[in-house]
């Protein structure tokens, strides 16, 4: 009998969770019958199924066609070519003059025009940046229907006083994957058991985008088309309020900001918090009315400016995070009872509507705050003790261009120097760039160059340091005075890829390894049958125009090795496609350094990479490796789950990459096979958890400190239970930037031109420096912390440790890195270590013991 009762609780008729419009909206809301409801278009009630992205887009198109309140626009495409949709919604008469309204809104931010009595507030509604947090996107169906079809004084007041920008799906590729998962794993009788397949996705989850990136960490970094399209539209409007609808664990309730007050970024004005609290009262009122549980100010934070709820805070708006307890599928048992998908959708709808009410009532305060935010920027900049930042240009044209392009997308101007400059004791060539504080994005400039290390609250929900120049490995300094500062009149703008003189038959050709796209160009040539060598030592070669210096790492292409009759054509095409000059060499006899037939000209081959993922591996870090190899190296890795490794012939691959994760589930047979493969000449790379696995298997000859080892260094004497969270915050490295010393003579560091290299660290797992010579490629400096919070106890333990260790193993090579070299796709400095390992990992020999 007990079993029967349990089944009655767990199994629910599907019709019992389907809800009509009357469930979601109050009875006094009237709708225009000429506007189709979601059910009329989809064929089912909202919440009965998880809406597919194509269905979502189609419904929005139909609403725009039927309603004179809505403009429908495709602002970009995802990696999988799904449309990124934006609805612009306001009163019909305003919509017909929407460009005039937009220009007027932006004009107030630059002309100090004061109060704008009739100007609308701009409200951005963004849903489900995490694909498997789908109640947001499903609620957007109802929000859009309400805005298109509702009748009466309340909707008229809303439309007359706002411009609403509605993005129904911030992550279409992830949403599509999750809708397919949830819909294909439910029956007509629904299981609310949290352990059923519907509620437990396979690896990787659909939280992420196509490359398994968390798009809610990409607002500042702009590595993906979803983010770039969104930020372009954001700055076209500069919204006053931006909402960001998420989900959290099923056993929670509902969260809305403000978050923990002490974790606000110090650059964000206090008035932002005041407005956030004022808006929060509207959410509380509507949730109280519906007897919904919620909480504020005890979780999450507003520190990292690369999230959807915080990026507006550094751009004159108010960002608001919403977190709904997730049913993950259609219904799930929780500590609060049975949680249905329609209930989660309703809460997201309620707080969408309360946001609208708050925006109307606080319209003038929001507009005045934003105008003051921008119009005071120049005055605030004049009160600073320095003028701005100077950033050294690089021989790596691609890297500096991507850095400047990133600033430009955030409306930050950088001006080329017309004369060399000395700043903060450092010399900057005339190929450098000046980023002034005195510009509208004054606060954002300070944020992206910040090297803050001390904070009021040392607990962070996300990273505490993200200095962009460090990520790109670009030297920079504060400019204390404008004396001697000479810059171009116009800010930097992207220029077309340069063209190069056509190459003709010659003895050999060579190109520098400096440019960020050099690995991609080399791989492209190798894939097309070009035979190449890497110069392990510097040389000076002869050419028709004089002598040419080639640094270690330069790629040499001798004519005598080529078998492809079109090889000159391929070289010409490559240098113009990748923007890297290929230079002719007239003789194999060099005036300095090794001759072209020397043994120090090592063979390079197109890598065949095996990237191991699956349950236990971090989908984010595996995705980051995949993304880097695919986008910037032109390598298509073979991605396999751990449980499929035994079915492969490892000899088919030249490299194995182990990103962060726990690889203990690999069988003993797999471990033996990997060791044998390396011993026979394979190159294996592991970072973080991947490096730990290599050390545990005694492939990597190195000792390490575990997280427990590092935590044990903290004195816990006399601590009370109330100190528990504070201690945990001190023991973590949530995300900070550290400095390392670089062995510039090693093939793994080819293209690096400075003897120090910033790395990103978000783990307290630490490799110890090896006593063996020639194997410590990166070592942390004596005072390694560059930016972000790390407790002094942890800094002391990091100092002097190993950042990168590499040595021989039989005929193969083992490489272990303490940190993630391709963190979130924007660490252009350290990512070259990985591509160097692919092409040059076989070119050195060093005993690890």
XYZ file of N, CA, C and O in Angstrom, residues 22-95:
296
model
N -5.675 32.096 -17.620
C -6.251 32.603 -16.374
C -5.401 32.253 -15.159
O -5.506 32.901 -14.116
N -4.558 31.222 -15.282
C -3.654 30.883 -14.186
C -2.558 31.942 -14.044
O -2.107 32.241 -12.937
N -2.143 32.488 -15.151
C -1.005 33.403 -15.155
C -1.392 34.857 -14.935
O -0.630 35.636 -14.350
N -2.535 35.264 -15.419
C -2.923 36.675 -15.359
C -4.119 36.881 -14.439
O -4.990 36.008 -14.309
N -4.158 38.054 -13.820
C -5.303 38.412 -12.999
C -6.555 38.523 -13.865
O -6.486 38.861 -15.047
N -7.699 38.278 -13.247
C -8.944 38.192 -13.994
C -9.354 39.520 -14.620
O -10.070 39.549 -15.621
N -8.905 40.650 -14.040
C -9.339 41.940 -14.575
C -8.521 42.406 -15.778
O -8.772 43.470 -16.337
N -7.512 41.636 -16.181
C -6.735 41.997 -17.369
C -7.506 41.561 -18.609
O -7.857 40.385 -18.752
N -7.785 42.508 -19.502
C -8.496 42.228 -20.741
C -7.515 42.218 -21.902
O -6.564 43.011 -21.926
N -7.762 41.334 -22.879
C -6.851 41.193 -24.000
C -7.589 41.390 -25.323
O -8.767 41.031 -25.456
N -6.870 41.943 -26.276
C -7.386 42.133 -27.633
C -7.540 40.758 -28.280
O -6.547 40.052 -28.487
N -8.754 40.355 -28.629
C -8.952 39.009 -29.201
C -8.325 38.822 -30.571
O -8.182 37.683 -31.028
N -7.931 39.919 -31.229
C -7.309 39.779 -32.547
C -5.838 39.377 -32.453
O -5.230 39.013 -33.458
N -5.276 39.453 -31.247
C -3.883 39.050 -31.036
C -3.869 37.596 -30.597
O -4.474 37.228 -29.589
N -3.205 36.718 -31.337
C -3.226 35.292 -30.994
C -2.513 35.006 -29.679
O -1.472 35.597 -29.374
N -3.076 34.108 -28.907
C -2.448 33.673 -27.673
C -1.326 32.688 -27.995
O -1.279 32.119 -29.092
N -0.425 32.449 -27.041
C 0.598 31.427 -27.290
C -0.003 30.066 -27.638
O 0.490 29.376 -28.537
N -1.058 29.690 -26.954
C -1.667 28.385 -27.201
C -2.206 28.261 -28.623
O -2.116 27.195 -29.245
N -2.734 29.360 -29.160
C -3.272 29.329 -30.517
C -2.181 29.122 -31.568
O -2.444 28.579 -32.649
N -0.977 29.548 -31.273
C 0.135 29.385 -32.218
C 0.906 28.097 -31.957
O 1.247 27.363 -32.884
N 1.172 27.805 -30.678
C 1.998 26.648 -30.344
C 1.218 25.341 -30.391
O 1.797 24.279 -30.620
N -0.075 25.430 -30.123
C -0.875 24.220 -30.058
C -0.932 23.617 -28.676
O -1.490 22.535 -28.487
N -0.354 24.280 -27.686
C -0.398 23.813 -26.296
C -0.294 25.019 -25.366
O 0.165 26.090 -25.765
N -0.740 24.842 -24.126
C -0.661 25.921 -23.150
C 0.793 26.153 -22.728
O 1.600 25.216 -22.681
N 1.113 27.392 -22.400
C 2.452 27.706 -21.893
C 2.718 26.866 -20.649
O 1.905 26.808 -19.722
N 3.868 26.187 -20.625
C 4.238 25.332 -19.506
C 3.885 23.886 -19.693
O 4.349 23.018 -18.938
N 3.064 23.577 -20.690
C 2.697 22.187 -20.938
C 3.865 21.427 -21.572
O 4.082 20.247 -21.295
N 4.579 22.086 -22.426
C 5.829 21.602 -23.000
C 6.869 22.716 -22.854
O 6.525 23.885 -22.690
N 8.137 22.346 -22.958
C 9.196 23.354 -23.021
C 9.250 23.887 -24.446
O 9.418 23.124 -25.408
N 9.114 25.191 -24.589
C 9.038 25.771 -25.922
C 10.383 25.621 -26.632
O 11.449 25.843 -26.062
N 10.318 25.190 -27.896
C 11.524 25.159 -28.721
C 11.854 26.568 -29.178
O 10.979 27.426 -29.302
N 13.126 26.799 -29.498
C 13.514 28.149 -29.891
C 12.834 28.577 -31.178
O 12.415 29.740 -31.314
N 12.697 27.666 -32.131
C 12.045 28.046 -33.391
C 10.585 28.418 -33.159
O 10.055 29.332 -33.791
N 9.918 27.732 -32.217
C 8.539 28.080 -31.886
C 8.469 29.451 -31.223
O 7.560 30.244 -31.501
N 9.430 29.700 -30.344
C 9.486 30.988 -29.650
C 9.643 32.128 -30.639
O 8.923 33.136 -30.580
N 10.560 31.970 -31.578
C 10.801 33.012 -32.580
C 9.564 33.205 -33.448
O 9.164 34.344 -33.744
N 8.955 32.115 -33.848
C 7.774 32.221 -34.705
C 6.643 32.977 -34.012
O 5.970 33.815 -34.633
N 6.447 32.718 -32.729
C 5.388 33.426 -32.014
C 5.689 34.919 -31.943
O 4.782 35.751 -32.113
N 6.934 35.271 -31.711
C 7.291 36.686 -31.647
C 7.091 37.364 -33.002
O 6.662 38.521 -33.079
N 7.403 36.653 -34.070
C 7.166 37.204 -35.412
C 5.682 37.470 -35.637
O 5.297 38.523 -36.188
N 4.854 36.547 -35.217
C 3.413 36.699 -35.407
C 2.887 37.873 -34.582
O 2.065 38.668 -35.062
N 3.345 38.012 -33.344
C 2.917 39.147 -32.525
C 3.280 40.468 -33.194
O 2.477 41.409 -33.218
N 4.506 40.553 -33.722
C 4.927 41.793 -34.381
C 4.082 42.075 -35.616
O 3.802 43.240 -35.940
N 3.675 41.015 -36.288
C 2.838 41.186 -37.477
C 1.428 41.649 -37.108
O 0.822 42.445 -37.823
N 0.911 41.176 -35.977
C -0.466 41.482 -35.599
C -0.607 42.750 -34.766
O -1.696 43.329 -34.695
N 0.461 43.162 -34.103
C 0.371 44.296 -33.177
C 1.154 45.486 -33.683
O 2.298 45.344 -34.150
N 0.574 46.689 -33.573
C 1.285 47.908 -33.966
C 2.140 48.451 -32.826
O 2.676 49.545 -32.919
N 2.264 47.667 -31.767
C 3.119 48.067 -30.636
C 4.524 47.472 -30.723
O 5.390 47.819 -29.914
N 4.751 46.543 -31.663
C 5.964 45.718 -31.637
C 6.717 45.773 -32.957
O 6.126 45.616 -34.028
N 8.024 45.984 -32.845
C 8.947 45.765 -33.958
C 9.742 44.498 -33.673
O 10.212 44.287 -32.549
N 9.907 43.674 -34.688
C 10.664 42.429 -34.576
C 11.964 42.594 -35.352
O 11.964 43.058 -36.482
N 13.066 42.182 -34.734
C 14.377 42.370 -35.370
C 15.276 41.177 -35.057
O 15.288 40.663 -33.941
N 16.017 40.746 -36.053
C 17.084 39.752 -35.848
C 18.393 40.531 -35.757
O 18.808 41.175 -36.710
N 19.027 40.493 -34.596
C 20.219 41.316 -34.368
C 21.512 40.529 -34.546
O 22.607 41.099 -34.443
N 21.407 39.235 -34.812
C 22.602 38.432 -35.021
C 22.230 36.968 -35.135
O 21.050 36.610 -35.184
N 23.246 36.133 -35.183
C 23.065 34.688 -35.274
C 24.002 33.997 -34.288
O 25.121 34.450 -34.047
N 23.553 32.885 -33.747
C 24.389 32.105 -32.843
C 25.415 31.306 -33.655
O 25.412 31.306 -34.881
N 26.269 30.583 -32.936
C 27.215 29.698 -33.613
C 26.485 28.695 -34.491
O 26.974 28.323 -35.561
N 25.313 28.247 -34.028
C 24.542 27.273 -34.791
C 23.557 27.932 -35.749
O 22.654 27.274 -36.276
N 23.724 29.232 -35.941
C 22.955 30.015 -36.913
C 21.484 30.181 -36.540
O 20.642 30.462 -37.386
N 21.157 30.063 -35.257
C 19.829 30.434 -34.810
C 19.739 31.956 -34.698
O 20.707 32.613 -34.314
N 18.574 32.531 -35.001
C 18.451 33.989 -34.941
C 18.435 34.495 -33.506
O 17.824 33.888 -32.618
N 19.129 35.595 -33.285
C 19.075 36.323 -32.019
C 18.016 37.406 -32.182
O 18.170 38.319 -32.993
N 16.952 37.293 -31.429
C 15.746 38.081 -31.655
C 15.640 39.221 -30.651
O 15.942 39.051 -29.470
N 15.211 40.374 -31.123
C 14.939 41.506 -30.246
C 13.609 42.125 -30.643
O 13.380 42.428 -31.820
N 12.710 42.289 -29.663
C 11.458 43.004 -29.877
C 11.585 44.387 -29.275
O 12.059 44.546 -28.142
N 11.189 45.395 -30.017
C 11.095 46.756 -29.503
C 9.618 47.071 -29.339
O 8.843 46.995 -30.304
N 9.219 47.413 -28.114
C 7.801 47.513 -27.782
C 7.522 48.849 -27.103
O 8.180 49.204 -26.111
N 6.562 49.570 -27.617
C 6.127 50.829 -27.018
C 4.779 51.196 -27.635
O 4.232 50.422 -28.432
N 4.261 52.363 -27.265
C 3.001 52.814 -27.846
C 3.154 52.978 -29.354
O 4.234 53.325 -29.848
N 2.044 52.739 -30.074
C 2.105 52.721 -31.539
C 2.639 54.021 -32.108
O 3.444 54.014 -33.047
N 2.225 55.174 -31.561
C 2.699 56.445 -32.106
C 4.188 56.643 -31.849
O 4.901 57.227 -32.661
N 4.695 56.134 -30.735
C 6.127 56.230 -30.449
C 6.919 55.264 -31.325
O 8.038 55.555 -31.742
N 6.342 54.107 -31.586
C 7.049 53.110 -32.377
C 7.293 53.598 -33.798
O 8.327 53.287 -34.410
